[in-house]
Coordinates of C-alpha atoms in Angstrom, one line a residue:
X157 CA -13.0 11.2 78.9
X158 CA -13.4 8.2 76.5
X159 CA -14.9 5.2 78.2
X160 CA -12.2 2.7 77.6
X161 CA -11.0 0.8 80.7
X162 CA -9.6 3.3 83.1
X163 CA -6.7 2.1 85.2
X164 CA -6.8 3.2 88.9
X165 CA -3.4 2.6 90.5
X166 CA -3.4 2.7 94.3
X167 CA 0.1 2.6 95.7
X168 CA 0.3 0.8 99.1
X169 CA 3.3 0.8 101.4
X170 CA 4.3 -0.1 104.9
X171 CA 2.1 1.4 107.7
X172 CA -0.3 2.9 105.2
X173 CA -3.8 3.8 106.6
X174 CA -6.1 0.9 105.8
X175 CA -9.2 3.1 105.1
X176 CA -7.1 5.4 102.7
X177 CA -6.7 2.3 100.5
X178 CA -9.9 0.4 101.0
X179 CA -12.4 3.4 100.9
X180 CA -11.6 4.5 97.3
X181 CA -11.1 0.9 96.1
X182 CA -14.6 0.1 97.4
X183 CA -16.0 3.1 95.5
X184 CA -14.3 2.4 92.2
X185 CA -15.1 -1.4 92.2
X186 CA -18.7 -0.7 93.3
X187 CA -19.1 1.7 90.4
X188 CA -18.2 -1.2 88.0
X189 CA -21.5 -2.9 89.2
X190 CA -23.4 0.2 87.8
X191 CA -21.7 0.3 84.4
X192 CA -18.4 2.0 85.1
X193 CA -15.2 0.4 83.7
X194 CA -12.4 0.8 86.2
X195 CA -9.4 -1.5 86.3
X196 CA -8.4 -1.1 89.9
X197 CA -4.9 -2.2 90.9
X198 CA -3.4 -2.0 94.3
X199 CA 0.4 -2.1 93.9
X200 CA 3.4 -1.7 96.2
X201 CA 7.0 -0.6 95.2
X202 CA 8.3 -4.2 95.5
X203 CA 5.2 -6.2 94.7
X204 CA 5.1 -7.7 98.3
X205 CA 2.0 -7.3 100.5
X206 CA 2.2 -4.6 103.2
X207 CA 1.2 -4.3 106.8
X208 CA -1.2 -1.4 107.3
X209 CA -1.4 1.1 110.2
X210 CA -4.0 -1.0 111.9
X211 CA -1.8 -4.1 111.8
X212 CA -3.9 -5.8 109.2
X213 CA -1.9 -7.3 106.3
X214 CA -3.0 -6.2 102.8
X215 CA -2.3 -8.2 99.7
X216 CA -1.4 -6.4 96.5
X217 CA -2.0 -7.0 92.8
X218 CA 1.7 -6.7 91.9
X219 CA 4.6 -4.2 91.9
X220 CA 4.6 -0.7 90.6
X221 CA 6.5 -2.0 87.5
X222 CA 3.5 -4.2 86.6
X223 CA 1.3 -1.2 85.8
X224 CA 0.5 -0.3 82.2
X225 CA 2.4 2.6 80.7
X226 CA -0.6 5.0 80.8
X227 CA -2.6 5.3 84.1
X228 CA -6.0 6.9 84.3
X229 CA -6.0 7.7 88.0
X230 CA -3.0 7.5 90.4
X231 CA -4.1 7.4 94.0
X232 CA -1.6 7.8 96.9
X233 CA -2.8 7.0 100.4
X234 CA -1.0 8.2 103.5
X235 CA 0.5 7.1 106.8
X236 CA 0.3 9.1 110.0
X237 CA 4.0 9.3 110.3
X238 CA 4.4 11.1 107.1
X239 CA 8.1 11.8 107.6
X240 CA 8.8 8.0 107.3
X241 CA 6.9 8.0 104.0
X242 CA 8.7 11.1 102.6
X243 CA 12.1 9.6 103.6
X244 CA 11.4 6.4 101.7
X245 CA 13.3 7.1 98.6
X246 CA 12.1 4.0 96.6
X247 CA 8.5 5.0 97.3
X248 CA 9.0 8.7 96.4
X249 CA 10.9 7.7 93.2
X250 CA 8.2 5.2 92.2
X251 CA 5.5 7.7 92.7
X252 CA 7.4 10.5 90.9
X253 CA 7.6 8.3 87.8
X254 CA 3.9 7.4 88.1
X255 CA 2.8 11.1 88.3
X256 CA 4.3 11.6 84.9
X257 CA 2.2 8.8 83.4
X258 CA -1.2 9.5 85.0
X259 CA -4.1 11.5 83.6
X260 CA -5.2 12.3 87.2
X261 CA -3.1 12.4 90.3
X262 CA -4.9 12.1 93.6
X263 CA -4.0 11.6 97.3
X264 CA -5.9 10.8 100.5
X265 CA -5.0 12.2 103.9
X266 CA -1.3 12.2 104.6
X267 CA -0.7 10.9 101.0
X268 CA -0.4 14.6 100.2
X269 CA 3.1 14.5 101.8
X270 CA 4.3 11.8 99.4
X271 CA 2.9 13.8 96.4
X272 CA 4.5 16.9 97.8
X273 CA 7.9 15.1 97.9
X274 CA 7.6 14.4 94.2
X275 CA 7.2 18.2 93.5
X276 CA 3.9 17.7 91.7
X277 CA 2.1 20.0 94.3
X278 CA 4.5 22.9 94.0
X279 CA 2.6 26.1 93.3
X280 CA -0.7 24.2 93.7
X281 CA -3.5 24.3 96.3
X282 CA -3.8 21.2 98.3
X283 CA -5.7 19.6 101.2
X284 CA -4.7 17.0 103.8
X285 CA -6.0 15.8 107.2
X286 CA -6.9 18.9 109.3
X287 CA -4.4 17.9 112.0
X288 CA -1.6 17.7 109.5
X289 CA -2.3 20.8 107.4
X290 CA 0.1 23.0 109.4
X291 CA 2.9 20.4 109.0
X292 CA 2.3 20.3 105.2
X293 CA 2.5 24.1 105.0
X294 CA 5.8 24.2 106.9
X295 CA 7.5 21.2 105.3
X296 CA 6.5 22.3 101.8
X297 CA 6.2 26.1 101.6
X298 CA 5.6 26.0 97.9
X299 CA 2.1 24.5 98.4
X300 CA -1.0 26.6 99.2
X301 CA -2.5 24.4 101.9
X302 CA -6.3 24.7 102.5
X303 CA -7.3 23.2 105.8
X304 CA -11.1 23.1 105.5
X305 CA -12.2 21.4 102.2
X306 CA -12.8 17.7 102.1
X307 CA -10.8 17.8 98.8
X308 CA -9.1 20.3 96.7
X309 CA -8.8 20.1 92.9
X310 CA -6.0 22.1 91.1
X311 CA -5.7 21.1 87.5
X312 CA -5.3 17.4 87.1
X313 CA -4.2 17.0 90.8
X314 CA -6.8 16.3 93.5
X315 CA -5.8 16.0 97.2
X316 CA -8.3 15.0 99.9
X317 CA -8.6 15.4 103.7
X318 CA -8.5 12.8 106.4
X319 CA -9.2 9.1 105.9
X320 CA -12.9 8.8 104.9
X321 CA -12.6 11.9 102.7
X322 CA -11.0 9.5 100.2
X323 CA -14.5 8.1 99.7
X324 CA -15.8 11.6 98.9
X325 CA -12.9 12.1 96.5
X326 CA -13.5 8.8 94.7
X327 CA -17.2 9.5 94.4
X328 CA -16.5 12.8 92.8
X329 CA -14.1 11.1 90.3
X330 CA -16.9 8.5 89.5
X331 CA -19.4 11.3 88.9
X332 CA -16.9 13.1 86.6
X333 CA -16.3 10.0 84.6
X334 CA -19.7 8.3 84.5
X335 CA -22.2 10.9 85.6
X336 CA -24.2 11.7 88.7
X337 CA -26.6 8.7 88.4
X338 CA -23.7 6.1 88.7
X339 CA -22.1 8.1 91.6
X340 CA -25.4 8.3 93.4
X341 CA -26.0 4.5 93.0
X342 CA -22.5 3.9 94.5
X343 CA -23.2 6.3 97.4
X344 CA -26.5 4.6 98.2
X345 CA -24.9 1.2 98.0
X346 CA -22.1 2.2 100.4
X347 CA -24.6 4.2 102.6
X348 CA -22.5 7.4 102.4
X349 CA -23.3 11.0 101.6
X350 CA -23.1 11.7 97.8
X351 CA -21.7 15.2 98.7
X352 CA -21.1 15.5 102.4
X353 CA -22.5 18.7 103.9
X354 CA -19.8 21.0 105.5
X355 CA -16.0 20.8 105.4
X356 CA -13.6 19.1 107.8
X357 CA -13.6 22.1 110.2
X358 CA -16.7 20.4 111.8
X359 CA -14.4 17.5 112.9
X360 CA -11.3 19.4 113.9
X361 CA -10.1 20.6 117.3
X362 CA -10.4 24.1 116.1
X363 CA -8.2 26.1 118.5
X364 CA -4.5 26.5 118.8
X365 CA -3.6 24.6 122.0
X366 CA -0.1 25.8 122.3
X367 CA 0.4 28.3 125.2
X368 CA 0.9 31.9 124.1
X369 CA 4.1 33.5 125.3
X370 CA 2.8 36.9 126.3
X371 CA 1.0 37.1 129.7
X372 CA -1.5 39.6 128.4
X373 CA -2.7 37.2 125.8
X374 CA -2.9 34.3 128.3
X375 CA -5.0 36.5 130.7
X376 CA -7.5 37.2 127.9
X377 CA -7.7 33.5 126.8
X378 CA -8.4 32.4 130.4
X379 CA -10.9 35.2 130.9
X380 CA -12.9 34.4 127.7
X381 CA -12.8 30.6 128.3
X382 CA -14.1 31.1 131.8
X383 CA -17.3 32.7 130.5
X384 CA -17.8 32.7 126.7
X385 CA -21.2 34.2 127.1
X386 CA -20.1 37.4 128.8
X387 CA -20.0 40.7 126.9
X388 CA -16.5 40.7 125.5
X389 CA -15.5 43.8 123.6
X390 CA -12.1 44.8 122.5
X391 CA -12.0 47.5 125.3
X392 CA -13.2 45.1 128.0
X393 CA -10.5 42.5 126.9
X394 CA -7.8 45.2 126.8
X395 CA -8.8 46.1 130.4
X396 CA -8.3 42.5 131.5
X397 CA -5.0 42.2 129.6
X398 CA -3.5 45.4 131.1
X399 CA -2.3 46.6 127.6
X400 CA -3.9 48.9 125.1
X401 CA -6.5 47.7 122.7
X402 CA -4.2 48.3 119.7
X403 CA -1.3 46.5 121.4
X404 CA -3.6 43.6 122.3
X405 CA -4.7 43.3 118.7
X406 CA -1.1 43.1 117.5
X407 CA -0.2 40.5 120.2
X408 CA -3.2 38.3 119.2
X409 CA -2.3 38.4 115.5
X410 CA 1.3 37.4 116.3
X411 CA 0.6 34.7 118.9
X412 CA -2.9 33.3 118.0
X413 CA -3.1 34.2 114.3
X414 CA -6.5 35.9 114.7
X415 CA -8.0 39.1 116.1
X416 CA -9.4 39.1 119.7
X417 CA -12.9 39.3 118.2
X418 CA -12.3 36.2 116.0
X419 CA -10.9 34.4 119.1
X420 CA -14.0 35.2 121.2
X421 CA -16.2 33.9 118.3
X422 CA -14.2 30.7 118.0
X423 CA -14.5 30.0 121.7
X424 CA -18.2 30.6 121.5
X425 CA -18.5 28.2 118.6
X426 CA -16.7 25.5 120.6
X427 CA -18.9 26.2 123.6
X428 CA -22.0 25.8 121.4
X429 CA -20.6 22.6 119.8
X430 CA -20.2 21.1 123.3
X431 CA -23.7 22.2 124.4
X432 CA -25.3 20.8 121.2
X433 CA -23.4 17.5 121.6
X434 CA -24.2 17.0 125.2
X435 CA -27.1 19.1 126.3
X436 CA -30.8 19.1 125.5
X437 CA -31.4 22.8 125.3
X438 CA -33.1 24.4 122.3
X439 CA -30.9 26.1 119.6
X440 CA -32.1 29.4 121.1
X441 CA -31.0 28.4 124.6
X442 CA -27.6 27.2 123.3
X443 CA -27.2 30.5 121.5
X444 CA -27.8 32.4 124.8
X445 CA -25.5 30.2 126.9
X446 CA -22.7 30.3 124.4
X447 CA -22.8 34.1 124.0
X448 CA -24.4 34.5 120.6
X449 CA -27.4 36.4 121.8
X450 CA -29.8 34.9 119.2
X451 CA -30.2 31.6 117.4
X452 CA -30.0 33.6 114.1
X453 CA -26.5 34.7 114.8
X454 CA -25.5 31.3 116.0
X455 CA -26.9 29.8 112.8
X456 CA -25.0 32.3 110.7
X457 CA -21.7 31.7 112.4
X458 CA -22.1 27.9 112.3
X459 CA -22.9 28.0 108.6
X460 CA -19.9 30.2 107.9
X461 CA -17.4 28.4 110.2
X462 CA -18.5 24.7 110.0
X463 CA -20.6 24.6 106.9
X464 CA -23.6 23.2 108.7
X465 CA -26.5 24.5 110.8
X466 CA -26.6 24.0 114.5
X467 CA -29.5 21.5 114.1
X468 CA -27.7 19.4 111.5
X469 CA -24.5 19.6 113.7
X470 CA -26.5 18.3 116.7
X471 CA -28.1 15.5 114.7
X472 CA -24.7 14.4 113.4
X473 CA -22.6 14.6 116.5
X474 CA -25.1 14.0 119.3
X475 CA -24.8 10.3 119.5
X476 CA -24.3 7.2 117.3
X477 CA -27.2 5.4 119.0
X478 CA -30.9 6.0 118.7
X479 CA -33.0 6.6 115.7
X480 CA -30.7 8.7 113.5
X481 CA -32.1 7.7 110.1
X482 CA -31.2 9.8 107.1
X483 CA -33.4 9.1 104.2
X484 CA -31.8 9.1 100.8
X485 CA -33.1 11.9 98.5

């Protein structure tokens, strides 16, 4: 990319999440202190300021029509009530027009729904806040929704996960445009991870909370939750469920979307997360109590499921007080 001034257009609208707007804006404007050349403009469809989700009023630099013909990066933040945003025809029309004029199209959190409404995500992979991923997949079946990554890049379109992931996304854009050194300086300045370890699964309430229809499945869920560390085999679960192992497998796939074995593992992961957050046992003890048998297998499953080791998970989620210092590399 040639290093002429690169316009970053952030479209704000009523009830937008404040952090979705301010996080990326902070990254791009901070990058300018280290040699980048971003012309950051926060605009609204009408040019009037907006009241954000937190009730804080946000001034804007002008209306959508005040933007230059060519835009370097278009950034669409979100609002929790994505249906309201998607039903706002003026907003969707403005954004549709801008997507045709931008070199790069990006969204933060529920902003993916606004982009989805313009059609630009059809046939593409996309991310959004972990809690909203199922909604995005149902509302826009043409999109391949990925619920774990902090951001997903598909061609010139980049969508990011919840709220602060907009900072991760903006840092990656800075790195692409101006190199790792500038991005690292910005990350240090803002005291954030340059590349955050692990995906957003580590923040999500991982299990389906809706009650399954079939009593056999409910019996198994209750049985496993009551004692995650017990020896749970497909046969022992089938005995509890009063149906055959094969039938239980089918019911689980239909109602829970995973095999009984995967369910047992996910309950054990949750148990381990709670023990690591609240207890003081060693990783080996946590592994035993949560039913993993050994710290090695706990480590393997954590790395695979959450993208971090049990020790790092504990350090990150244990408490926000005390001496949690992370030294910059």
